Structure formats: structure tokens, C-alpha cells
Coordinates of C-alpha atoms and ligand atoms in Angstrom, one line a residue:
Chain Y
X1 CA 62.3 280.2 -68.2
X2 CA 58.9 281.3 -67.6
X3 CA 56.2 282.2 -69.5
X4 CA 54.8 285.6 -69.0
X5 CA 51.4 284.9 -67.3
X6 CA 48.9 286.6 -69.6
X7 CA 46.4 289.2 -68.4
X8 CA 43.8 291.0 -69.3
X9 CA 44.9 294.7 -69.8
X10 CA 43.8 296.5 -72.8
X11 CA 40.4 297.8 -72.8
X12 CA 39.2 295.6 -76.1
X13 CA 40.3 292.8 -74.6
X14 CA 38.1 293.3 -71.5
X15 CA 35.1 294.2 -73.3
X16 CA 35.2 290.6 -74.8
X17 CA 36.3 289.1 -71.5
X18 CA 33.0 290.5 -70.2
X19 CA 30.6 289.7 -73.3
X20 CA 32.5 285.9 -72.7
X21 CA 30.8 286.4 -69.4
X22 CA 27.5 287.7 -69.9
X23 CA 26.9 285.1 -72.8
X24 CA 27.8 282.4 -70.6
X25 CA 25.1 283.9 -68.2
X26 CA 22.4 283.7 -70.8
X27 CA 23.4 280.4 -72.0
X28 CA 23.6 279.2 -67.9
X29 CA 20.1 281.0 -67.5
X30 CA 18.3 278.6 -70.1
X31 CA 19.8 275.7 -69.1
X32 CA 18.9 276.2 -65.5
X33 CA 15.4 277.4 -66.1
X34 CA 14.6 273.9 -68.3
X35 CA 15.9 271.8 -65.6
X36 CA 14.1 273.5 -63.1
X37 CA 10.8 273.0 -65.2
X38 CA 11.9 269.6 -64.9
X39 CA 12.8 269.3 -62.0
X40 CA 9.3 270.5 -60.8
X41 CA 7.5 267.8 -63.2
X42 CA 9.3 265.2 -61.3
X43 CA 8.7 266.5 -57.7
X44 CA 4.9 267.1 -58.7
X45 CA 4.9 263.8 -59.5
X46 CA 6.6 262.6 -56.6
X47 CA 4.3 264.4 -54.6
X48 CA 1.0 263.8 -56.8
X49 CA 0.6 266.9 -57.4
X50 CA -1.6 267.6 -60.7
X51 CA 0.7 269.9 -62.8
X52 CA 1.3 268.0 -66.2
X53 CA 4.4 268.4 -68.5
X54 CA 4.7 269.9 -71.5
X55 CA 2.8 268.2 -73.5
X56 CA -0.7 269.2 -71.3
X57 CA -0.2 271.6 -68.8
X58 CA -2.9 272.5 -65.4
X59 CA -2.3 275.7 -63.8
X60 CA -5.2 275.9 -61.4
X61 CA -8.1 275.7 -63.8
X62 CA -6.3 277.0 -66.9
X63 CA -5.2 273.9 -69.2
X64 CA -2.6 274.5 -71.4
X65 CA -1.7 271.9 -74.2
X66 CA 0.8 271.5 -77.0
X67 CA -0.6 272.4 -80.0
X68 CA 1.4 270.2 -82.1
X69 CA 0.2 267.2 -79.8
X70 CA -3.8 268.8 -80.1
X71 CA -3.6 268.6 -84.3
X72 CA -2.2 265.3 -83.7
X73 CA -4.7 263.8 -81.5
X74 CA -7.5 265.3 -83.4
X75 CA -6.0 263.9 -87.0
X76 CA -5.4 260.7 -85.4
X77 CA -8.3 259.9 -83.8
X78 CA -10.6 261.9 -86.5
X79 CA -12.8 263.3 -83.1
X80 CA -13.0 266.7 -82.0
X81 CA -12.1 266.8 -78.6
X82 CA -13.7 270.4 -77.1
X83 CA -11.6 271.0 -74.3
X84 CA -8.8 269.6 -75.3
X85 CA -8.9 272.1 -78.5
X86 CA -9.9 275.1 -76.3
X87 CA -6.3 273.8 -73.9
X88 CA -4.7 274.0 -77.3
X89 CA -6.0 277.1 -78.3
X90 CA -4.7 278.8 -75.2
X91 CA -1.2 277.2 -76.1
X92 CA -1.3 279.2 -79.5
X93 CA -2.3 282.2 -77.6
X94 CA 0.8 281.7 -75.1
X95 CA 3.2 281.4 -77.9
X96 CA 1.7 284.5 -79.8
X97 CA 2.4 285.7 -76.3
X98 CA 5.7 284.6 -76.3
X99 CA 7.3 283.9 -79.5
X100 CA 9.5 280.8 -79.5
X101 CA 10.8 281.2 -75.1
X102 CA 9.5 277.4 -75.0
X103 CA 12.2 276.3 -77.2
X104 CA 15.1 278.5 -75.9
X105 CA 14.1 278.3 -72.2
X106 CA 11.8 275.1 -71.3
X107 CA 12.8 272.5 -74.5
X108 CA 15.6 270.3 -72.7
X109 CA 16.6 269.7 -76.6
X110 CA 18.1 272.8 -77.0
X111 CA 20.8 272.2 -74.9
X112 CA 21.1 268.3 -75.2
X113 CA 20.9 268.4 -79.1
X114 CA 22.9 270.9 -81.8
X115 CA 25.9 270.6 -79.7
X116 CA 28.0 268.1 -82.4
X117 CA 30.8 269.5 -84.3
X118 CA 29.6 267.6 -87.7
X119 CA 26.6 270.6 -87.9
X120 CA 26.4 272.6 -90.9
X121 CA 26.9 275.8 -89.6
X122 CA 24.1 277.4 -91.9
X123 CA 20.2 276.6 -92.2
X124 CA 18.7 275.8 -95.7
X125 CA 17.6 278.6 -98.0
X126 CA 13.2 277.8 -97.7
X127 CA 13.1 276.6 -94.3
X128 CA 10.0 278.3 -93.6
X129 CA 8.4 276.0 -96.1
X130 CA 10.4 273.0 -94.7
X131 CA 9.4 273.7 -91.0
X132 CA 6.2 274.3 -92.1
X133 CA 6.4 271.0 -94.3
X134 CA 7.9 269.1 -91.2
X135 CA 4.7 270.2 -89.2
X136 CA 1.9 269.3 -91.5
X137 CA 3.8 266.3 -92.2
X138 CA 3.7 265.0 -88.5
X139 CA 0.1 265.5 -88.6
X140 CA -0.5 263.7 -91.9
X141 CA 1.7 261.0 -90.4
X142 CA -0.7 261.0 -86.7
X143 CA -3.3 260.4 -89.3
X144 CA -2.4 257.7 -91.1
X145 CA -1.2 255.8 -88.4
X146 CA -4.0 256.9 -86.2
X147 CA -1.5 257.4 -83.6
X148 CA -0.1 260.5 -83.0
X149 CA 3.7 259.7 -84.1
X150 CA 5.6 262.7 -83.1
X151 CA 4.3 262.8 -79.7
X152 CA 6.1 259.3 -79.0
X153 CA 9.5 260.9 -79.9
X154 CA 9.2 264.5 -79.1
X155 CA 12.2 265.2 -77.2
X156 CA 10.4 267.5 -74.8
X157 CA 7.9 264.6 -74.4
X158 CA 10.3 262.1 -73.8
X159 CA 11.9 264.0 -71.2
X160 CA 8.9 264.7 -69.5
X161 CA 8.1 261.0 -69.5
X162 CA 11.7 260.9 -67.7
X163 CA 10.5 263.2 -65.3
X164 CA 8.0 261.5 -64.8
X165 CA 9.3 258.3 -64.3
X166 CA 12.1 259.7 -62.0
X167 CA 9.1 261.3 -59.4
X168 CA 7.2 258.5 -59.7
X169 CA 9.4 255.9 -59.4
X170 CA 9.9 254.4 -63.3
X171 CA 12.1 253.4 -66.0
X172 CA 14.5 255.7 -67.8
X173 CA 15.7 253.6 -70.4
X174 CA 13.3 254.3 -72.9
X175 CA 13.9 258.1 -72.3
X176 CA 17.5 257.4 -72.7
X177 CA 17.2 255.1 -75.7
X178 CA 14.6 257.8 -77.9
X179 CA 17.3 260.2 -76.8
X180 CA 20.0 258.2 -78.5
X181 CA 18.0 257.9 -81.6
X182 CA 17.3 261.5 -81.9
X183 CA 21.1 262.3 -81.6
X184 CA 22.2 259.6 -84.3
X185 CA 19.7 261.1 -86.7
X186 CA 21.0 264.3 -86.3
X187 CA 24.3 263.0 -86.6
X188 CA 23.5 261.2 -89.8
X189 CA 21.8 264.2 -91.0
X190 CA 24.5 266.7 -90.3
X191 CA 22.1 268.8 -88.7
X192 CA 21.0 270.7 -86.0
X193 CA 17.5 269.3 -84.3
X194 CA 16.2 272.4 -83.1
X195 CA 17.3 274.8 -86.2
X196 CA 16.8 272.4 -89.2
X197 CA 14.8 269.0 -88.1
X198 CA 12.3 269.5 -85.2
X199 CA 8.6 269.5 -86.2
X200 CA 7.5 271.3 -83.1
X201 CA 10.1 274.5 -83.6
X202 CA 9.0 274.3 -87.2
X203 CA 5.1 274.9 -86.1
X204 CA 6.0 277.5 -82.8
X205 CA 8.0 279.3 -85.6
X206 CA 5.2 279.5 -88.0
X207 CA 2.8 280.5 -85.3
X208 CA 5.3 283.0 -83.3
X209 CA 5.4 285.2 -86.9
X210 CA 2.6 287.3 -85.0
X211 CA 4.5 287.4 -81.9
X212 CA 4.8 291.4 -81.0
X213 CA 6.6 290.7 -77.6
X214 CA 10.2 290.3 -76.6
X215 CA 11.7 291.4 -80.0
X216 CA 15.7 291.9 -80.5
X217 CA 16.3 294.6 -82.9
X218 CA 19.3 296.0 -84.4
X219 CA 20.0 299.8 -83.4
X220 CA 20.9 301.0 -87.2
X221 CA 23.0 303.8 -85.7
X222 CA 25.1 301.7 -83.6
X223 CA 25.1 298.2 -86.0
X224 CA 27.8 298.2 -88.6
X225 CA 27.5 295.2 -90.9
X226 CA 29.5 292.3 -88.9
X227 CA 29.0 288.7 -88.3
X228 CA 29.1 288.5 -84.7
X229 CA 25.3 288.0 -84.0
X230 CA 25.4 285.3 -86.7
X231 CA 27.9 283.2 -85.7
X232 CA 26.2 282.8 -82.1
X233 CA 22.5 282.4 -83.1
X234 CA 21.7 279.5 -82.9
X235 CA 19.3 279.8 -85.8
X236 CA 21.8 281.2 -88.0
X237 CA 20.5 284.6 -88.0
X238 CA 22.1 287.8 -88.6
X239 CA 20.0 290.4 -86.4
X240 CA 21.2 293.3 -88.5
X241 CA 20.0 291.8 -91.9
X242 CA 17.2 290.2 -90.7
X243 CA 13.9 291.1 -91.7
X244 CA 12.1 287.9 -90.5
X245 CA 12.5 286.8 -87.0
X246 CA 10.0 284.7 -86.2
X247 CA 12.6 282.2 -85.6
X248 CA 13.8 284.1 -82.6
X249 CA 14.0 282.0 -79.4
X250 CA 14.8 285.0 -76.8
X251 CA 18.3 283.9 -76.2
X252 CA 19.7 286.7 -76.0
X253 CA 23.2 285.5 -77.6
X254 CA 22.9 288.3 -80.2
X255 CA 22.4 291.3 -77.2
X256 CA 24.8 289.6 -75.5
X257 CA 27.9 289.2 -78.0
X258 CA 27.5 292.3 -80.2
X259 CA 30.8 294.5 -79.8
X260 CA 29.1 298.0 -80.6
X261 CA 26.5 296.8 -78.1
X262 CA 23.6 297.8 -81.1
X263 CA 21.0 294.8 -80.0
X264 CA 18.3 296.2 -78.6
X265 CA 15.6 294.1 -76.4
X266 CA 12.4 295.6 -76.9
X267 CA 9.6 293.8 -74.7
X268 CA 6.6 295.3 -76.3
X269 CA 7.7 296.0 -80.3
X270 CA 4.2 297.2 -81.8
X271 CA 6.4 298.7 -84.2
X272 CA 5.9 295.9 -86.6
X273 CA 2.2 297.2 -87.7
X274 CA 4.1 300.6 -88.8
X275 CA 7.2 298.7 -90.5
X276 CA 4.4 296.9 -92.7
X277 CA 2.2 300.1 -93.4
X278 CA 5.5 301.6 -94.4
X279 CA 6.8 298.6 -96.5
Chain A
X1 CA 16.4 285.8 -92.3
X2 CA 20.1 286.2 -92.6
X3 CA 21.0 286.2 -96.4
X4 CA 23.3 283.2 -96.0
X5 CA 21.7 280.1 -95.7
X6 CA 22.2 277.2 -97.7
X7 CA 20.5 275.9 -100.6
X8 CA 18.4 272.8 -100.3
X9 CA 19.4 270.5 -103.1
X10 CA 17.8 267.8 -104.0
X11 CA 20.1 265.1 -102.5
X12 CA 19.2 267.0 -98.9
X13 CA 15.8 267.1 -99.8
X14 CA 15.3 263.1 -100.6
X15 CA 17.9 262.6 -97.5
X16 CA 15.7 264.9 -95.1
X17 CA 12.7 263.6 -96.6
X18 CA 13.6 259.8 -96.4
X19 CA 14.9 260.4 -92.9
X20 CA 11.7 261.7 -91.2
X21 CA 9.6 258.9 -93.5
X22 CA 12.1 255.9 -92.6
X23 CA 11.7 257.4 -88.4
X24 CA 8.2 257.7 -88.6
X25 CA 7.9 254.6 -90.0
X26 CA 10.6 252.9 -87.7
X27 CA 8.3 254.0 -85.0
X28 CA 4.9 253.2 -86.1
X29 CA 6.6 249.4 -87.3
X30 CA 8.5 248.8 -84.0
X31 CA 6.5 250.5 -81.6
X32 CA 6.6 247.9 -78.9
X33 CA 3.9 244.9 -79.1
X34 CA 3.5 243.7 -75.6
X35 CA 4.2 239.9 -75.4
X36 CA 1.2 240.1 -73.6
X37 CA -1.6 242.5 -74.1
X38 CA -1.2 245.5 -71.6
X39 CA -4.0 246.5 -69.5
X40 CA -4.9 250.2 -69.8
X41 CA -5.7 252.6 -67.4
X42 CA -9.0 252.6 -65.4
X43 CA -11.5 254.5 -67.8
X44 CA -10.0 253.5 -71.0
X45 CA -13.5 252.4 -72.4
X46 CA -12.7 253.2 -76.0
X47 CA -11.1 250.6 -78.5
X48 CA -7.7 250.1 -78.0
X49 CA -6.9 251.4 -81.2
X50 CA -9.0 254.4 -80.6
X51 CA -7.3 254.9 -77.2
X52 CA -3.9 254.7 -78.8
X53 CA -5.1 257.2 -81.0
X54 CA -6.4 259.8 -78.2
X55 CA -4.1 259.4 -75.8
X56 CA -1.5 262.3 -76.1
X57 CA 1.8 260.2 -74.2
X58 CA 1.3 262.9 -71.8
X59 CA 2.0 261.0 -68.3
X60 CA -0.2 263.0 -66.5
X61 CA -2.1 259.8 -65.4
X62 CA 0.9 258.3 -64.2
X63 CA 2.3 261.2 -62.4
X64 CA -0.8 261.4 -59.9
X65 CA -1.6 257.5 -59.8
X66 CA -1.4 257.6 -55.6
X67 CA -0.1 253.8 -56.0
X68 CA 2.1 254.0 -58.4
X69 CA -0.1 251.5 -60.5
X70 CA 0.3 253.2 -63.7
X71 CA 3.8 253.6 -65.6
X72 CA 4.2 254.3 -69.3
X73 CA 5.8 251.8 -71.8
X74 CA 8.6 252.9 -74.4
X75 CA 5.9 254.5 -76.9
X76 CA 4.6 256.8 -73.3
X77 CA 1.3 254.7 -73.5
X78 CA 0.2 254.4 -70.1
X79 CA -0.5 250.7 -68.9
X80 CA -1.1 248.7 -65.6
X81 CA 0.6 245.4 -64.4
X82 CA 0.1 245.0 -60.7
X83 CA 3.7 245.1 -59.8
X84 CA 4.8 248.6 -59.0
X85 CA 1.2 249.2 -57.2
X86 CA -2.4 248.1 -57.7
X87 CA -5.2 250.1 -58.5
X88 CA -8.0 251.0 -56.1
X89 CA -10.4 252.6 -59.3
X90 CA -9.9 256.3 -57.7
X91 CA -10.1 257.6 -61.1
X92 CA -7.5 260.3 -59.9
X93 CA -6.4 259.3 -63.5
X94 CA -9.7 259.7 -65.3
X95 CA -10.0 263.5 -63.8
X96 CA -6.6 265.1 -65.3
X97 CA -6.6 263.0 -68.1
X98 CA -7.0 265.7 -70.6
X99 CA -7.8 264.3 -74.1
X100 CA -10.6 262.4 -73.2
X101 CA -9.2 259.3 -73.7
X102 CA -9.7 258.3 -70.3
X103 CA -13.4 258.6 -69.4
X104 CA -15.5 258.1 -66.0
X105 CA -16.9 254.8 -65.5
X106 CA -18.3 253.5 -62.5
X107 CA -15.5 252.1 -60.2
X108 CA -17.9 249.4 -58.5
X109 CA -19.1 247.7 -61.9
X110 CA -15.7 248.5 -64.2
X111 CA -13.1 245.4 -64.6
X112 CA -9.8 246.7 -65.3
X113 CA -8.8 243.0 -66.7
X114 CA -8.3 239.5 -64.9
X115 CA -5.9 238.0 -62.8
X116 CA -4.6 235.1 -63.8
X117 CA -2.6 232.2 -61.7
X118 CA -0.3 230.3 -63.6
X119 CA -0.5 226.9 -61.3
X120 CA 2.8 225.9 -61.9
X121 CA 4.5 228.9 -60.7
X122 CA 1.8 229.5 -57.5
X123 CA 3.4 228.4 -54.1
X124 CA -0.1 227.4 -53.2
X125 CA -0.4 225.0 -55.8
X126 CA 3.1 223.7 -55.0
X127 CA 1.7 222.6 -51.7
X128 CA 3.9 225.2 -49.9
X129 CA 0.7 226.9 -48.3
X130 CA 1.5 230.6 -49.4
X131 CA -1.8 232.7 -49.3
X132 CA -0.6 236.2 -49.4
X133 CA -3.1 237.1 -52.1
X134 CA -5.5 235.3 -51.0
X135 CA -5.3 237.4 -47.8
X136 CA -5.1 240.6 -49.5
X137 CA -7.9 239.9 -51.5
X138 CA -10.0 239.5 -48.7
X139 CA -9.7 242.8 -47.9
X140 CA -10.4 244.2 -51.1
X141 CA -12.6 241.9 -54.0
X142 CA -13.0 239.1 -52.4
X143 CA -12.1 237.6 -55.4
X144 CA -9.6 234.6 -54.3
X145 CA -10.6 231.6 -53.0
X146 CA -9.5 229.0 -51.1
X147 CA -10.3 225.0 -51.7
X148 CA -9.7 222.4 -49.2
X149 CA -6.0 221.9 -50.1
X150 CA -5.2 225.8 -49.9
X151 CA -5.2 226.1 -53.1
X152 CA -6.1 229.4 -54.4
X153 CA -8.7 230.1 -57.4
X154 CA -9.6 233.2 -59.3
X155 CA -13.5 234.3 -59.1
X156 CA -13.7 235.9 -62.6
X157 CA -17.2 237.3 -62.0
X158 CA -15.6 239.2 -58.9
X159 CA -12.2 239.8 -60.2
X160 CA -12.0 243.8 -61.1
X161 CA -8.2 243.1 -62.2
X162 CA -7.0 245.6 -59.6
X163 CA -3.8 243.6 -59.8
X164 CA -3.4 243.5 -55.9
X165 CA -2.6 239.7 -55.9
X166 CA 0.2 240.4 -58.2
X167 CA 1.8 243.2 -55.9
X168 CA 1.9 241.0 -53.3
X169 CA 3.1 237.4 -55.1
X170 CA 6.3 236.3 -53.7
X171 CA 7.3 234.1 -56.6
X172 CA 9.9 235.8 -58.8
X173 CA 10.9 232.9 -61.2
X174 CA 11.8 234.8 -64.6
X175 CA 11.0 231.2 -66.3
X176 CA 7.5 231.5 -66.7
X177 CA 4.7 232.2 -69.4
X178 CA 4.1 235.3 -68.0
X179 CA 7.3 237.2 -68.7
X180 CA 6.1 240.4 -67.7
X181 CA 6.2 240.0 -64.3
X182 CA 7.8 236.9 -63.1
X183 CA 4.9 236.6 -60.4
X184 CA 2.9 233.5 -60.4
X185 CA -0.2 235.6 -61.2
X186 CA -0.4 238.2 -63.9
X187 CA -3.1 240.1 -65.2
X188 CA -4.9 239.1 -68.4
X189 CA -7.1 241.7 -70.9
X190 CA -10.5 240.6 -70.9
X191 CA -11.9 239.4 -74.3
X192 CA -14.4 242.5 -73.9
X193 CA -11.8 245.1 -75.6
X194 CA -9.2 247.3 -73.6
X195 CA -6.7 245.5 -74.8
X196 CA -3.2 247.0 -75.4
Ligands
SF4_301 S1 -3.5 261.5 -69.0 FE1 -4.7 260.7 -70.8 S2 -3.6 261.5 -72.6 FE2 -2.2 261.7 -70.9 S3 -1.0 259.8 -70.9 FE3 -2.7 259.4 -69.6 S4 -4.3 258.5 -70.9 FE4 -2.8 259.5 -72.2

């Protein structure tokens, strides 16, 4: 006897056959455009090239540096560093710009970490403090150590250094090895890097609150209270309910799984001055 | 923020905060101590500790070293030991560095560190008449010298610690007191500072 071969017929069931697709796209997309990033880091370094990585960044004359990695420098060495702090400054401004895109898009964590099945599925109630906590802690840390701690084991650092290392002709063990440790704590933790644990996403978010670009917003005529966005954020976030989303990393998992397609992408959202005045 | 999220009780809140304490600490403990102290990059002229303290780990040094001189240790620090390539004080390193914790120094006066023959390793000393870094020293420092048994010697005043002579050192014993490299000449941090 054979099994009737199953197809795709009714009109529901091709609607989520296609949002399968296009999230699949998205989630491609990212992982694609990180390695890429990477992938450029090495050959610039293969080709001595002056470029940087994401830690300090050269485009032509503009210098672009982490600003995580600037607070850290400067509390650890207790010196003010003028061009380093102006490189920094411009890194604020690009994430004001931008919102969270490095993490979603450039951060080769987001697709090496969160991926476990022992995750909590939720993020904790404060986690604005706790990010925020997480942050200044680093700093405090750089400080007392006068050696800036986090940079050591920031997984976009150590990648880089991979890169790096790769172009130039290095060692990838200790890549691999700080990569190992950052998945066993988050294993022992039970939970994600990027949502719950990651200094770095803890200070873009705090910065990217004043982010007016690249905004998702729920259409109120089309959105009927589901959970559809939430289950696939990856920070947890329910687009319909939200009122907060600085924690937005442009992934576009919400636009791209909702059923009554009522996600909207709205590049320039100066809307938020007029949700405040009316608040 | 979605209405669900979880509370933070207390137990996650000592766990959290006794993770990130315990790895911070981990690192700052274990961060690799050379057995040997490392030489730094050309135009580290601060304290090593200060150094460590500037330097952001962000390999930009290392990606444009043209001779591959420079590679980064386990912590990302950048260091220099003669055997992947040598350094020719282009300061190609000093111009992207961008915390400052590289700075310019003149490349005809700075020393880098000194190299160091460990006799018992050298070929020359064996008697086996190997000059090879002797030769490509003559091209470079003119820091090696010859006596009349072809032995070689180390010129400390003229030594920059380029670490040439280790690049080219054909002795790869692993039994020796310089376990960094297994060459029969390694280079030594002056007493000066720059040390790793
Ligand atoms: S370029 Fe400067 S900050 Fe970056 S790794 Fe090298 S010494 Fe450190």
C-alpha cells in the first residue's frame, strides 16, 4: 500500500508554505551578510588592506569603533584617548542610525549562539535594567582589572581575531576555544547569549531606544491579538503589544511570519515624537 | 516589551550574577602568562601594564603587518616572536593602530627586544658551521658576529630584536629553554620595560 503523497492544495496551507519560505530568506540573508563581513576582514587581511573589524573600523578616513570597547579602554587605562572617543562617538551615532542591525546582521553570535533547545523560551521581566547592569558592569570590571575584560571574549571580537588569523595566516584555536566557553555558559545558564547574557546587545539596546529608523509596527487594523510574532522573535517580543522596541534587531521574523500580514516596515518612523506628545 | 517575560528571582539573579563575576574573573586569573615574556609590537612604548590596558584586542596591527610578524595570543594581545615573519620597523602597525597604544618612535634608534642564542641548541656552536643568521643579519643589523671558530655572537648594542635570525634558524628541537619557538635563538624583552 502506498501512502498518499501529500501536497500543498488549500489556500491556508500555501500561505504558510510561503511565509516558511520568506522567513527562511530573512534568516539566510543575515547569515550570509555576517559571513561576508567576515569574509572581507580576512581577505583585507590577506591582502593588507587597512579595513579593521568590528571592534575599530577605517572606512577611508572615517573611524568607526565599538563603543563598548571605547568605555572600556578609557576605564581601563584611566586616559582619554581623543580620537579614539570621537571613533566611538561616530559608532553611537551609527547605531542611533541603525538601531540594533549590528547584532542581527554583522554579530556572527547571533547565528552561532541561542540555537540550544535547553533556552528558556522567555526573557526576564527588568531586562532593561539587567542589560544595562551587564554593560556598566563590563566597564567596572575593564576598570578594575585595568584591562578591558569583555573585549578578550566578545564573540564578535573573537571572530574577528579568527578572521584575522585565517587572512593572515594564524591560529584558530583560541577563537574556537573562547567560542566553546561562551556556548557552555550559556548552556549552564539556560539562556540565550544574545537576548539575555551579552553585554554589548545590552548597551546597543540601551543606546538604539532613540533609534527613529527601520521600525516594525503593528498595523492595528489588520493585527488581531496572536502569538505568532512572539514565538519567532528572537527577543521574545510580541510586535502587537509592544510598546518598547528598542530591542529590535531588524530581522524581519515578525513581517515575515505574521498570517494577517499586519507588520509593517517603516524605514523612517518619526512617528515616535507624536506617540510621546500624545502619551 | 511583550507582557510575558519571566520574573528574575533571586536564585537567577545570584546565578546570572555569579556567572558573569566567576567569567570575568576566570579571564582576568587565567589570562595566559607567557612562559617567556612576549615582545610587543613596534611602538608599544608604554608600560606593559598600561599597554594591556589601551590596547583594544582589535587585530588591526596584525592584519596589515606586511611580514606577517605580528599575531595575537589567546587574550588578542598582539605580540612578536620571529617565527611567522620578522619585523622591518615599518610602523604600518603604529599608523592604524587606533587607541593609541601603539605610538611612533623612531625605527632607526627603537629596540623591539634581543635575540638571544641558546649555545646548546645553535648548530654553529655544535661545530656544524650553520650561519644562516649570521648571513641574514648582514643584510639587515649587522648585529651577528662571527669568531674564529664560526661561532656566532649576538651584538646587544646593535641588536633591534627584529627577530630575523629566528625566522631563519633551522634548529627545531622542541627540547629547549626556549619553548616558544624551538629555534636555537629566541627573542628576549629587554630589561627597559615592553615586556608582555
Ligand atoms: S591595533 Fe592597537 S588596539 Fe588594535 S590590537 Fe593592535 S595594538 Fe591593540
Amino acid at each position: 500500500m502506498e501512502t498518499p503523497v501529500e501536497t500543498i492544495t488549500t489556500r491556508a496551507q500555501r500561505v504558510v508554505a510561503s511565509k516558511r519560505l520568506t522567513k527562511k530568506f530573512w534568516a539566510r540573508a543575515r547569515v550570509i551578510t555576517s559571513v561576508t563581513a567576515l569574509a572581507l576582514i580576512a581577505l583585507t587581511a590577506a591582502l593588507k588592506v587597512e579595513l579593521g573589524t568590528f571592534s575599530s573600523l577605517a572606512l577611508g578616513p572615517i573611524q568607526f569603533a565599538c563603543p563598548l570597547g571605547v568605555a572600556q579602554v578609557i576605564a581601563a587605562s584611566q586616559q582619554f584617548i581623543p580620537a579614539f572617543a570621537l571613533a566611538g562617538l561616530i559608532g553611537l551615532l551609527s547605531i542611533i542610525l541603525l538601531g540594533r542591525v549590528f547584532c542581527g546582521w554583522l554579530c556572527p553570535g547571533r547565528w552561532m549562539f541561542n540555537r540550544g533547545p535547553w533556552q528558556e523560551k522567555m526573557p526576564f521581566k527588568h531586562r532593561g535594567w539587567i542589560q544595562g547592569a551587564l554593560a556598566g558592569g563590563v566597564v567596572g570590571l575593564a576598570a578594575v582589572c585595568h584591562t578591558p575584560v569583555f573585549c578578550i571574549v566578545c564573540p564578535a571580537g573573537i571572530v574577528c581575531r579568527g578572521a584575522i588569523a585565517a587572512g593572515a595566516g594564524g591560529s584558530l584555536l583560541p577563537t574556537l576555544g573562547w567560542l566553546g566557553g561562551i556556548i557552555s555558559f550559556e548552556w549552564l545558564s539556560r539562556r540565550s547569549w544574545c537576548r539575555d547574557l551579552c553585554p554589548l546587545g545590552g548597551a546597543i539596546s540601551l543606546v538604539s531606544r532613540l533609534n527613529p529608523f527601520l521600525k516594525f509596527k503593528a498595523n492595528p487594523e489588520k493585527c488581531r491579538p496572536c502569538k505568532a510574532c512572539e514565538n519567532v522573535c528572537p527577543e521574545g517580543m510580541n510586535i502587537g503589544r509592544a510598546v518598547d522596541t528598542s530591542v529590535c534587531m531588524k530581522c524581519f521574523a515578525c513581517q515575515a511570519v505574521c498570517p494577517r500580514d499586519a507588520v509593517e516596515f517603516q524605514p523612517v518612523a518619526f512617528k515616535i515624537t507624536t506617540a510621546k506628545s500624545s502619551h | 516589551m511583550s507582557a510575558k517575560s519571566i520574573a528574575l528571582t533571586r536564585r537567577d539573579f545570584l546565578k546570572l550574577t555569579g556567572g558573569f563575576a566567576a567569567f570575568g574573573f576566570a579571564i582576568f586569573a587565567f589570562r595566559p602568562q607567557p612562559t617567556f615574556p612576549s615582545i610587543l609590537p613596534p611602538g608599544a612604548i608604554l608600560p606593559a601594564d598600561l599597554f594591556r590596558a589601551q590596547c583594544q584586542r582589535c587585530g588591526k596591527c596584525v592584519a596589515i603587518c606586511p611580514h606577517h610578524a605580528l599575531a595575537q595570543d589567546a587574550t588578542g594581545t598582539p605580540y612578536i616572536d620571529g617565527l611567522s615573519g620578522w619585523c622591518d620597523l615599518c610602523l604600518d602597525c603604529v599608523r592604524v593602530c587606533p587607541t593609541g597604544a601603539l605610538r611612533a618612535v623612531d625605527p632607526k634608534q627603537f629596540k623591539l627586544g634581543l635575540a638571544e642564542i641558546d649555545r646548546d641548541q645553535c648548530l654553529a656552536w655544535r661545530g656544524n658551521g650553520c650561519r644562516l643568521c649570521y648571513e641574514k643579519c648582514e643584510m639587515l643589523q649587522k648585529a651577528i658576529e662571527l669568531d674564529a671558530d664560526v661561532r656566532v655572537y649576538v651584538k646587544s648594542e646593535t641588536c633591534n630584536g627584529c627577530g630575523a635570525c629566528v625566522n631563519v634558524c633551522p634548529q627545531a628541537d622542541r627540547v629547549t629553554k626556549h619553548k616558544s619557538t624551538g629555534r636555537a635563538v629566541a627573542l628576549k624583552v629587554l630589561d627597559n620595560g615592553n615586556t608582555g
